[in-house]
Amino acid sequence: MKRILLMVFRNLLLVPFAWCRLCYHASHTEKYSDEEQYALLKYITLRANRGGNVTIDVHGSENIPKKNGFMFFPNHQGLYDVLAIIEATPCPFSVVAKKEIANIPFLKQVFACMKAYMLDREDVRQAMQVIIDVTNEVKKGRNYLIFAEGTRSKNGNQLRDFKGGSFKSATKAKCPIVPVALLNAYKPFDTNTIAPVTVQVHFLKPMYYEEYKDMKTTEIAAEVKSRIEKVIRENES
């Protein structure tokens, strides 16, 4: 909470304009392209990070596929994760997030601009429809992000198990799977400090369909988790 207040205070003149613009974009998604929406989100995120003493240290940008229609699978540390990846990623992407965070102010508007899908984990039929919808969107060339742990780890840089079901859209779309290792992404919003913090975002080499086509989704999940854990161990201070 302290860091959010710092972000607001240091951008006090910008906040009313940015908030009104964000809300308008979120309410009129049909008026803007994905690139226009993403440019706004990136601008707001950059200003917030600078004001909040947050530095994003990006590695492996060359591993992001040049052709759209891929999926990011990062570890999940906290509410700040998506904002870190927005600053780190040059191309637009959307998100599949749990419905419990759908009404958190600011995140609600960000997800609306991204045309995110909100997943009800208690509703199997709705979850299956989300898988189908995301599969079709990825086939059309949209990029998506899914947190395969299902919920944030709440234990620093340690990971929970990755759920095989999170990879069903990727396998059905036969798209590149891009593991993303986040380090210290829990610190900006989930620790009660305003001290400068550096969040590391590592884009790992993609897993293409030819590599995982004969694997079960549980095996893909274990492999992606293993690759992310390896990068975290190598870079954790």
PDB file of C-alpha atoms in Angstrom:
ATOM      1  CA  MET A   1       0.000   0.000   0.000  1.00  0.00           C
ATOM      2  CA  LYS A   2       2.829   2.435   0.820  1.00  0.00           C
ATOM      3  CA  ARG A   3       4.355   2.000  -2.631  1.00  0.00           C
ATOM      4  CA  ILE A   4       1.025   2.520  -4.386  1.00  0.00           C
ATOM      5  CA  LEU A   5       0.615   5.796  -2.478  1.00  0.00           C
ATOM      6  CA  LEU A   6       4.150   6.788  -3.485  1.00  0.00           C
ATOM      7  CA  MET A   7       3.359   6.036  -7.139  1.00  0.00           C
ATOM      8  CA  VAL A   8       0.282   8.261  -6.909  1.00  0.00           C
ATOM      9  CA  PHE A   9       1.994  11.091  -5.001  1.00  0.00           C
ATOM     10  CA  ARG A  10       4.945  11.322  -7.403  1.00  0.00           C
ATOM     11  CA  ASN A  11       2.567  11.384 -10.366  1.00  0.00           C
ATOM     12  CA  LEU A  12      -0.019  13.613  -8.735  1.00  0.00           C
ATOM     13  CA  LEU A  13      -0.509  15.878 -11.753  1.00  0.00           C
ATOM     14  CA  LEU A  14      -0.756  12.912 -14.119  1.00  0.00           C
ATOM     15  CA  VAL A  15      -3.087  10.704 -12.060  1.00  0.00           C
ATOM     16  CA  PRO A  16      -6.461  12.414 -12.775  1.00  0.00           C
ATOM     17  CA  PHE A  17      -5.782  12.561 -16.525  1.00  0.00           C
ATOM     18  CA  ALA A  18      -4.382   9.014 -16.690  1.00  0.00           C
ATOM     19  CA  TRP A  19      -7.218   7.582 -14.578  1.00  0.00           C
ATOM     20  CA  CYS A  20      -9.923   9.211 -16.695  1.00  0.00           C
ATOM     21  CA  ARG A  21      -8.236   8.098 -19.894  1.00  0.00           C
ATOM     22  CA  LEU A  22      -7.786   4.545 -18.586  1.00  0.00           C
ATOM     23  CA  CYS A  23     -11.442   4.327 -17.540  1.00  0.00           C
ATOM     24  CA  TYR A  24     -12.582   5.650 -20.914  1.00  0.00           C
ATOM     25  CA  HIS A  25     -10.419   3.171 -22.800  1.00  0.00           C
ATOM     26  CA  ALA A  26     -11.695   0.349 -20.565  1.00  0.00           C
ATOM     27  CA  SER A  27     -15.319   1.313 -21.237  1.00  0.00           C
ATOM     28  CA  HIS A  28     -14.876   1.781 -25.000  1.00  0.00           C
ATOM     29  CA  THR A  29     -12.632  -1.086 -26.036  1.00  0.00           C
ATOM     30  CA  GLU A  30     -14.268  -1.212 -29.462  1.00  0.00           C
ATOM     31  CA  LYS A  31     -12.777   2.199 -30.324  1.00  0.00           C
ATOM     32  CA  TYR A  32      -9.142   1.209 -29.899  1.00  0.00           C
ATOM     33  CA  SER A  33      -6.791  -1.343 -31.416  1.00  0.00           C
ATOM     34  CA  ASP A  34      -4.810  -3.715 -29.228  1.00  0.00           C
ATOM     35  CA  GLU A  35      -1.703  -1.656 -29.999  1.00  0.00           C
ATOM     36  CA  GLU A  36      -3.370   1.597 -28.878  1.00  0.00           C
ATOM     37  CA  GLN A  37      -4.636   0.025 -25.664  1.00  0.00           C
ATOM     38  CA  TYR A  38      -1.247  -1.501 -24.936  1.00  0.00           C
ATOM     39  CA  ALA A  39       0.559   1.800 -25.578  1.00  0.00           C
ATOM     40  CA  LEU A  40      -1.623   3.470 -22.922  1.00  0.00           C
ATOM     41  CA  LEU A  41      -1.040   0.683 -20.399  1.00  0.00           C
ATOM     42  CA  LYS A  42       2.696   0.767 -21.032  1.00  0.00           C
ATOM     43  CA  TYR A  43       2.826   4.556 -20.582  1.00  0.00           C
ATOM     44  CA  ILE A  44       0.938   4.419 -17.267  1.00  0.00           C
ATOM     45  CA  THR A  45       3.027   1.482 -16.037  1.00  0.00           C
ATOM     46  CA  LEU A  46       6.327   3.208 -16.856  1.00  0.00           C
ATOM     47  CA  ARG A  47       5.307   6.357 -14.986  1.00  0.00           C
ATOM     48  CA  ALA A  48       4.034   4.357 -12.003  1.00  0.00           C
ATOM     49  CA  ASN A  49       7.223   2.316 -11.783  1.00  0.00           C
ATOM     50  CA  ARG A  50       9.456   5.370 -11.889  1.00  0.00           C
ATOM     51  CA  GLY A  51       7.396   7.068  -9.215  1.00  0.00           C
ATOM     52  CA  GLY A  52       7.345   3.959  -7.048  1.00  0.00           C
ATOM     53  CA  ASN A  53      11.102   3.227  -7.078  1.00  0.00           C
ATOM     54  CA  VAL A  54      10.598   0.053  -9.143  1.00  0.00           C
ATOM     55  CA  THR A  55      13.145  -0.967 -11.785  1.00  0.00           C
ATOM     56  CA  ILE A  56      12.348  -3.709 -14.303  1.00  0.00           C
ATOM     57  CA  ASP A  57      15.432  -5.715 -15.283  1.00  0.00           C
ATOM     58  CA  VAL A  58      14.600  -7.530 -18.528  1.00  0.00           C
ATOM     59  CA  HIS A  59      16.450 -10.582 -19.862  1.00  0.00           C
ATOM     60  CA  GLY A  60      15.836 -12.724 -22.938  1.00  0.00           C
ATOM     61  CA  SER A  61      13.678 -10.342 -24.982  1.00  0.00           C
ATOM     62  CA  GLU A  62      15.074 -12.045 -28.071  1.00  0.00           C
ATOM     63  CA  ASN A  63      13.180 -15.194 -27.015  1.00  0.00           C
ATOM     64  CA  ILE A  64       9.782 -13.547 -27.536  1.00  0.00           C
ATOM     65  CA  PRO A  65       8.457 -14.926 -30.846  1.00  0.00           C
ATOM     66  CA  LYS A  66       8.412 -12.404 -33.678  1.00  0.00           C
ATOM     67  CA  LYS A  67       5.105 -13.819 -34.951  1.00  0.00           C
ATOM     68  CA  ASN A  68       2.043 -13.219 -32.783  1.00  0.00           C
ATOM     69  CA  GLY A  69      -0.085 -16.087 -31.529  1.00  0.00           C
ATOM     70  CA  PHE A  70       1.927 -17.338 -28.554  1.00  0.00           C
ATOM     71  CA  MET A  71       1.367 -17.741 -24.812  1.00  0.00           C
ATOM     72  CA  PHE A  72       3.371 -16.550 -21.801  1.00  0.00           C
ATOM     73  CA  PHE A  73       3.517 -18.819 -18.740  1.00  0.00           C
ATOM     74  CA  PRO A  74       5.152 -16.971 -15.806  1.00  0.00           C
ATOM     75  CA  ASN A  75       5.401 -17.909 -12.166  1.00  0.00           C
ATOM     76  CA  HIS A  76       2.919 -15.990 -10.021  1.00  0.00           C
ATOM     77  CA  GLN A  77       4.162 -13.904  -7.125  1.00  0.00           C
ATOM     78  CA  GLY A  78       1.592 -11.172  -6.587  1.00  0.00           C
ATOM     79  CA  LEU A  79      -0.696  -8.448  -7.901  1.00  0.00           C
ATOM     80  CA  TYR A  80       2.246  -6.639  -9.497  1.00  0.00           C
ATOM     81  CA  ASP A  81       3.245  -9.467 -11.874  1.00  0.00           C
ATOM     82  CA  VAL A  82       1.255  -8.368 -14.927  1.00  0.00           C
ATOM     83  CA  LEU A  83       2.506  -4.779 -14.621  1.00  0.00           C
ATOM     84  CA  ALA A  84       6.120  -5.984 -14.628  1.00  0.00           C
ATOM     85  CA  ILE A  85       5.521  -7.993 -17.788  1.00  0.00           C
ATOM     86  CA  ILE A  86       3.732  -5.070 -19.469  1.00  0.00           C
ATOM     87  CA  GLU A  87       6.831  -2.898 -19.100  1.00  0.00           C
ATOM     88  CA  ALA A  88       9.100  -5.752 -20.197  1.00  0.00           C
ATOM     89  CA  THR A  89       7.113  -6.861 -23.260  1.00  0.00           C
ATOM     90  CA  PRO A  90       7.140  -4.874 -26.538  1.00  0.00           C
ATOM     91  CA  CYS A  91       4.023  -6.473 -28.046  1.00  0.00           C
ATOM     92  CA  PRO A  92       0.398  -6.538 -26.825  1.00  0.00           C
ATOM     93  CA  PHE A  93      -0.912  -9.538 -24.928  1.00  0.00           C
ATOM     94  CA  SER A  94      -4.029 -10.462 -23.007  1.00  0.00           C
ATOM     95  CA  VAL A  95      -4.508 -12.324 -19.727  1.00  0.00           C
ATOM     96  CA  VAL A  96      -6.517 -15.145 -18.219  1.00  0.00           C
ATOM     97  CA  ALA A  97      -7.060 -14.224 -14.566  1.00  0.00           C
ATOM     98  CA  LYS A  98      -9.205 -15.509 -11.730  1.00  0.00           C
ATOM     99  CA  LYS A  99     -12.522 -13.733 -11.231  1.00  0.00           C
ATOM    100  CA  GLU A 100     -11.665 -12.882  -7.601  1.00  0.00           C
ATOM    101  CA  ILE A 101      -9.503  -9.964  -8.760  1.00  0.00           C
ATOM    102  CA  ALA A 102     -11.907  -8.785 -11.453  1.00  0.00           C
ATOM    103  CA  ASN A 103     -13.180  -5.842  -9.389  1.00  0.00           C
ATOM    104  CA  ILE A 104      -9.941  -4.517  -7.895  1.00  0.00           C
ATOM    105  CA  PRO A 105      -9.720  -0.851  -8.974  1.00  0.00           C
ATOM    106  CA  PHE A 106      -7.034  -0.151 -11.579  1.00  0.00           C
ATOM    107  CA  LEU A 107      -6.500  -3.860 -12.294  1.00  0.00           C
ATOM    108  CA  LYS A 108     -10.143  -4.028 -13.380  1.00  0.00           C
ATOM    109  CA  GLN A 109      -9.568  -1.272 -15.926  1.00  0.00           C
ATOM    110  CA  VAL A 110      -6.224  -2.719 -17.063  1.00  0.00           C
ATOM    111  CA  PHE A 111      -7.792  -6.131 -17.689  1.00  0.00           C
ATOM    112  CA  ALA A 112     -10.695  -4.531 -19.548  1.00  0.00           C
ATOM    113  CA  CYS A 113      -8.261  -2.743 -21.871  1.00  0.00           C
ATOM    114  CA  MET A 114      -6.466  -6.041 -22.447  1.00  0.00           C
ATOM    115  CA  LYS A 115      -9.773  -7.834 -23.141  1.00  0.00           C
ATOM    116  CA  ALA A 116      -8.816 -10.363 -20.489  1.00  0.00           C
ATOM    117  CA  TYR A 117     -10.809 -13.471 -19.638  1.00  0.00           C
ATOM    118  CA  MET A 118     -11.839 -13.810 -15.995  1.00  0.00           C
ATOM    119  CA  LEU A 119     -11.891 -17.462 -14.952  1.00  0.00           C
ATOM    120  CA  ASP A 120     -14.364 -18.902 -12.471  1.00  0.00           C
ATOM    121  CA  ARG A 121     -12.523 -21.898 -11.068  1.00  0.00           C
ATOM    122  CA  GLU A 122     -15.736 -23.201  -9.468  1.00  0.00           C
ATOM    123  CA  ASP A 123     -17.604 -23.303 -12.785  1.00  0.00           C
ATOM    124  CA  VAL A 124     -16.270 -26.142 -14.953  1.00  0.00           C
ATOM    125  CA  ARG A 125     -18.434 -25.229 -17.939  1.00  0.00           C
ATOM    126  CA  GLN A 126     -17.261 -21.603 -17.891  1.00  0.00           C
ATOM    127  CA  ALA A 127     -13.632 -22.708 -17.513  1.00  0.00           C
ATOM    128  CA  MET A 128     -13.968 -24.980 -20.548  1.00  0.00           C
ATOM    129  CA  GLN A 129     -15.465 -22.134 -22.569  1.00  0.00           C
ATOM    130  CA  VAL A 130     -12.526 -19.896 -21.623  1.00  0.00           C
ATOM    131  CA  ILE A 131     -10.130 -22.588 -22.891  1.00  0.00           C
ATOM    132  CA  ILE A 132     -12.025 -22.739 -26.194  1.00  0.00           C
ATOM    133  CA  ASP A 133     -12.174 -18.950 -26.546  1.00  0.00           C
ATOM    134  CA  VAL A 134      -8.485 -18.448 -25.768  1.00  0.00           C
ATOM    135  CA  THR A 135      -7.544 -21.243 -28.175  1.00  0.00           C
ATOM    136  CA  ASN A 136      -9.451 -19.520 -30.964  1.00  0.00           C
ATOM    137  CA  GLU A 137      -7.982 -16.112 -30.118  1.00  0.00           C
ATOM    138  CA  VAL A 138      -4.427 -17.447 -30.146  1.00  0.00           C
ATOM    139  CA  LYS A 139      -5.030 -19.147 -33.493  1.00  0.00           C
ATOM    140  CA  LYS A 140      -6.092 -15.731 -34.832  1.00  0.00           C
ATOM    141  CA  GLY A 141      -2.808 -14.205 -33.654  1.00  0.00           C
ATOM    142  CA  ARG A 142      -3.484 -12.779 -30.189  1.00  0.00           C
ATOM    143  CA  ASN A 143      -0.994 -13.403 -27.416  1.00  0.00           C
ATOM    144  CA  TYR A 144      -2.045 -14.539 -23.950  1.00  0.00           C
ATOM    145  CA  LEU A 145      -0.615 -14.873 -20.461  1.00  0.00           C
ATOM    146  CA  ILE A 146      -1.694 -17.538 -17.981  1.00  0.00           C
ATOM    147  CA  PHE A 147      -0.416 -18.105 -14.446  1.00  0.00           C
ATOM    148  CA  ALA A 148      -0.168 -21.889 -14.365  1.00  0.00           C
ATOM    149  CA  GLU A 149       0.158 -21.986 -10.570  1.00  0.00           C
ATOM    150  CA  GLY A 150      -3.420 -20.778 -10.365  1.00  0.00           C
ATOM    151  CA  THR A 151      -2.709 -18.480  -7.426  1.00  0.00           C
ATOM    152  CA  ARG A 152       0.261 -16.482  -6.193  1.00  0.00           C
ATOM    153  CA  SER A 153       2.878 -18.406  -4.281  1.00  0.00           C
ATOM    154  CA  LYS A 154       2.911 -16.107  -1.191  1.00  0.00           C
ATOM    155  CA  ASN A 155       6.382 -17.484  -0.519  1.00  0.00           C
ATOM    156  CA  GLY A 156       8.798 -15.139  -2.247  1.00  0.00           C
ATOM    157  CA  ASN A 157      10.593 -16.623  -5.213  1.00  0.00           C
ATOM    158  CA  GLN A 158       9.508 -20.190  -4.480  1.00  0.00           C
ATOM    159  CA  LEU A 159       7.024 -21.769  -6.873  1.00  0.00           C
ATOM    160  CA  ARG A 160       3.837 -23.756  -6.412  1.00  0.00           C
ATOM    161  CA  ASP A 161       3.081 -26.687  -8.697  1.00  0.00           C
ATOM    162  CA  PHE A 162       2.074 -25.734 -12.234  1.00  0.00           C
ATOM    163  CA  LYS A 163      -1.346 -27.081 -13.239  1.00  0.00           C
ATOM    164  CA  GLY A 164      -1.536 -29.121 -16.437  1.00  0.00           C
ATOM    165  CA  GLY A 165      -4.971 -27.756 -17.307  1.00  0.00           C
ATOM    166  CA  SER A 166      -3.480 -24.277 -17.715  1.00  0.00           C
ATOM    167  CA  PHE A 167      -1.729 -25.478 -20.869  1.00  0.00           C
ATOM    168  CA  LYS A 168      -4.789 -26.837 -22.680  1.00  0.00           C
ATOM    169  CA  SER A 169      -5.333 -23.695 -24.758  1.00  0.00           C
ATOM    170  CA  ALA A 170      -1.694 -23.732 -25.856  1.00  0.00           C
ATOM    171  CA  THR A 171      -1.749 -27.383 -26.883  1.00  0.00           C
ATOM    172  CA  LYS A 172      -5.047 -26.977 -28.740  1.00  0.00           C
ATOM    173  CA  ALA A 173      -3.755 -23.884 -30.538  1.00  0.00           C
ATOM    174  CA  LYS A 174      -0.398 -25.605 -31.194  1.00  0.00           C
ATOM    175  CA  CYS A 175       1.281 -22.324 -30.307  1.00  0.00           C
ATOM    176  CA  PRO A 176       4.693 -21.424 -28.865  1.00  0.00           C
ATOM    177  CA  ILE A 177       4.855 -21.657 -25.065  1.00  0.00           C
ATOM    178  CA  VAL A 178       7.114 -18.982 -23.552  1.00  0.00           C
ATOM    179  CA  PRO A 179       8.148 -19.637 -19.925  1.00  0.00           C
ATOM    180  CA  VAL A 180       8.727 -16.414 -17.960  1.00  0.00           C
ATOM    181  CA  ALA A 181      10.711 -16.294 -14.733  1.00  0.00           C
ATOM    182  CA  LEU A 182       9.784 -13.483 -12.333  1.00  0.00           C
ATOM    183  CA  LEU A 183      12.095 -12.636  -9.452  1.00  0.00           C
ATOM    184  CA  ASN A 184      11.112 -10.273  -6.638  1.00  0.00           C
ATOM    185  CA  ALA A 185       7.832  -9.323  -8.324  1.00  0.00           C
ATOM    186  CA  TYR A 186       6.138  -9.789  -4.943  1.00  0.00           C
ATOM    187  CA  LYS A 187       8.090  -6.907  -3.394  1.00  0.00           C
ATOM    188  CA  PRO A 188       6.429  -3.824  -4.965  1.00  0.00           C
ATOM    189  CA  PHE A 189       2.872  -4.491  -3.742  1.00  0.00           C
ATOM    190  CA  ASP A 190       3.175  -7.330  -1.215  1.00  0.00           C
ATOM    191  CA  THR A 191       5.790  -5.884   1.146  1.00  0.00           C
ATOM    192  CA  ASN A 192       5.216  -2.809   3.298  1.00  0.00           C
ATOM    193  CA  THR A 193       8.160  -0.742   2.068  1.00  0.00           C
ATOM    194  CA  ILE A 194       8.975   2.009  -0.427  1.00  0.00           C
ATOM    195  CA  ALA A 195      12.676   1.161  -0.696  1.00  0.00           C
ATOM    196  CA  PRO A 196      13.975   0.839  -4.270  1.00  0.00           C
ATOM    197  CA  VAL A 197      13.373  -2.623  -5.676  1.00  0.00           C
ATOM    198  CA  THR A 198      14.454  -4.354  -8.860  1.00  0.00           C
ATOM    199  CA  VAL A 199      12.113  -6.898 -10.433  1.00  0.00           C
ATOM    200  CA  GLN A 200      13.711  -9.346 -12.851  1.00  0.00           C
ATOM    201  CA  VAL A 201      11.763 -10.568 -15.877  1.00  0.00           C
ATOM    202  CA  HIS A 202      13.403 -13.435 -17.777  1.00  0.00           C
ATOM    203  CA  PHE A 203      11.865 -14.591 -21.058  1.00  0.00           C
ATOM    204  CA  LEU A 204      13.044 -18.165 -21.622  1.00  0.00           C
ATOM    205  CA  LYS A 205      13.391 -19.922 -24.952  1.00  0.00           C
ATOM    206  CA  PRO A 206       9.976 -20.915 -26.314  1.00  0.00           C
ATOM    207  CA  MET A 207       8.725 -24.468 -26.444  1.00  0.00           C
ATOM    208  CA  TYR A 208       7.335 -24.949 -29.952  1.00  0.00           C
ATOM    209  CA  TYR A 209       4.626 -27.443 -30.820  1.00  0.00           C
ATOM    210  CA  GLU A 210       7.072 -29.939 -32.322  1.00  0.00           C
ATOM    211  CA  GLU A 211       8.815 -30.106 -28.937  1.00  0.00           C
ATOM    212  CA  TYR A 212       5.751 -30.718 -26.772  1.00  0.00           C
ATOM    213  CA  LYS A 213       3.224 -32.360 -29.125  1.00  0.00           C
ATOM    214  CA  ASP A 214       3.788 -35.834 -27.639  1.00  0.00           C
ATOM    215  CA  MET A 215       3.781 -34.637 -24.010  1.00  0.00           C
ATOM    216  CA  LYS A 216       0.837 -34.693 -21.611  1.00  0.00           C
ATOM    217  CA  THR A 217      -0.209 -31.312 -20.252  1.00  0.00           C
ATOM    218  CA  THR A 218       1.024 -32.353 -16.801  1.00  0.00           C
ATOM    219  CA  GLU A 219       4.430 -33.104 -18.309  1.00  0.00           C
ATOM    220  CA  ILE A 220       4.498 -29.726 -20.062  1.00  0.00           C
ATOM    221  CA  ALA A 221       3.596 -28.036 -16.776  1.00  0.00           C
ATOM    222  CA  ALA A 222       6.417 -29.813 -14.926  1.00  0.00           C
ATOM    223  CA  GLU A 223       8.919 -28.924 -17.655  1.00  0.00           C
ATOM    224  CA  VAL A 224       7.966 -25.239 -17.717  1.00  0.00           C
ATOM    225  CA  LYS A 225       8.149 -25.065 -13.922  1.00  0.00           C
ATOM    226  CA  SER A 226      11.570 -26.747 -13.963  1.00  0.00           C
ATOM    227  CA  ARG A 227      12.964 -24.259 -16.489  1.00  0.00           C
ATOM    228  CA  ILE A 228      11.677 -21.292 -14.496  1.00  0.00           C
ATOM    229  CA  GLU A 229      13.028 -22.661 -11.211  1.00  0.00           C
ATOM    230  CA  LYS A 230      16.456 -23.127 -12.786  1.00  0.00           C
ATOM    231  CA  VAL A 231      16.596 -19.473 -13.868  1.00  0.00           C
ATOM    232  CA  ILE A 232      15.429 -18.292 -10.445  1.00  0.00           C
ATOM    233  CA  ARG A 233      18.114 -20.336  -8.680  1.00  0.00           C
ATOM    234  CA  GLU A 234      20.784 -18.947 -10.993  1.00  0.00           C
ATOM    235  CA  ASN A 235      19.753 -15.319 -10.485  1.00  0.00           C
ATOM    236  CA  GLU A 236      18.412 -15.108  -6.961  1.00  0.00           C
ATOM    237  CA  SER A 237      20.644 -13.049  -4.687  1.00  0.00           C
TER     238      SER A 237
END
